[in-house]
Amino acid sequence: EARRLQSSDWVRFNPVMQADIQHRSELEHDLQRALETNQFFLEFQPLICLKTNTVECVEALLRWQHPVKGVISPNEFIPIAEESGLIVPIGRWVLLEACAQASRLPEHIRVAVNISAVQFLHDDMYAAVIQTLFQTGLAANRLELELTESIFLDAVQRNLETMSKIRALGVKIVMDDFGIGFSSLNYLRSFPFDRIKIDRSFIRDMLNDPQAESIVSAIMTLGHAMSMEVVAEGVETAAQLDMLRHTSCSTAQGFLMGRPAPLADLTALPGMNG
Ligand code: C2E
Ligand code: MG
Ligand code: MG
Ligand code: MG
């Protein structure tokens, strides 16, 4: 009779997985030193107001310039930073750096910063936000924090309180990647989001897939009913943008309007010069 496989067998017998584990543990090791040796930098992607066709906000996106492996995507290293707890100091650095850079932009431009659920729970986010605004001189109403649905998975009451306190400062709270995660519409009722960003998978498919289109229009209706602005992410084609213009979508973001880039490269866009 065959012996039941154990997880240790799986690791031993699967060279691909073993290489993956090795790669991850190397990255985790290297991540420890990345902050102190200035290997992180930020790119910014514009969010365009569909009423005025000007930039209203820029989203800060973290990049890791690894000394050997080159630039590594946040999709690859953020999960490792979350598991190791390094996301807390890294996330603090992102918040400070993003606000410092944004404080030099025209006053009507806001900055959006992604906050991992792990960071939101394990850092003192309220204190971090106050300290960052004080240190950089950025007005609270120029800061947006982007949270994902994983904020609902753990310590819901505590997260709700933290959100409410931060929001009372005038900081906007945004639900990122809406529609793909742990969705409970009931949470939207009790959590005070200012904006929701429709996940880019729905925007990508909405012109060819009637179901994706239905979901997009349902989110628009929901957002409107709950006094939340709706943002479309991942807009890549003129046809997608044109379709969004016929809805109540307030804001669009995507490669069509601008790829993530150093802030200095965005100055030519409408709205960025005052
Ligand atoms: P996100 O917050 O949803 O950011 C948008 C992602 O979609 C970015 O990828 C952006 O480059 C990409 N994107 C924007 N427009 C388009 C488009 O038109 N087409 C396509 N195909 N992609 C588009 P990026 O920079 O690789 O970031 C991936 C994710 O990593 C982010 O998704 C966010 O969840 C996370 N992330 C990035 N920076 C940070 C950070 O500072 N802190 C935390 N906690 N997470 C971060
Ligand atoms: Mg985001
Ligand atoms: Mg997003
Ligand atoms: Mg996303």
PDB file of C-alpha atoms in Angstrom, residues 132 170 214 237:
ATOM      1  CA  THR A 132       3.940  62.198   8.125  1.00  0.00           C
ATOM      2  CA  GLY A 170      -9.583  64.840   6.263  1.00  0.00           C
ATOM      3  CA  SER A 214     -22.854  44.454 -15.857  1.00  0.00           C
ATOM      4  CA  THR A 237      -7.866  51.836 -24.816  1.00  0.00           C
TER       5      THR A 237
END
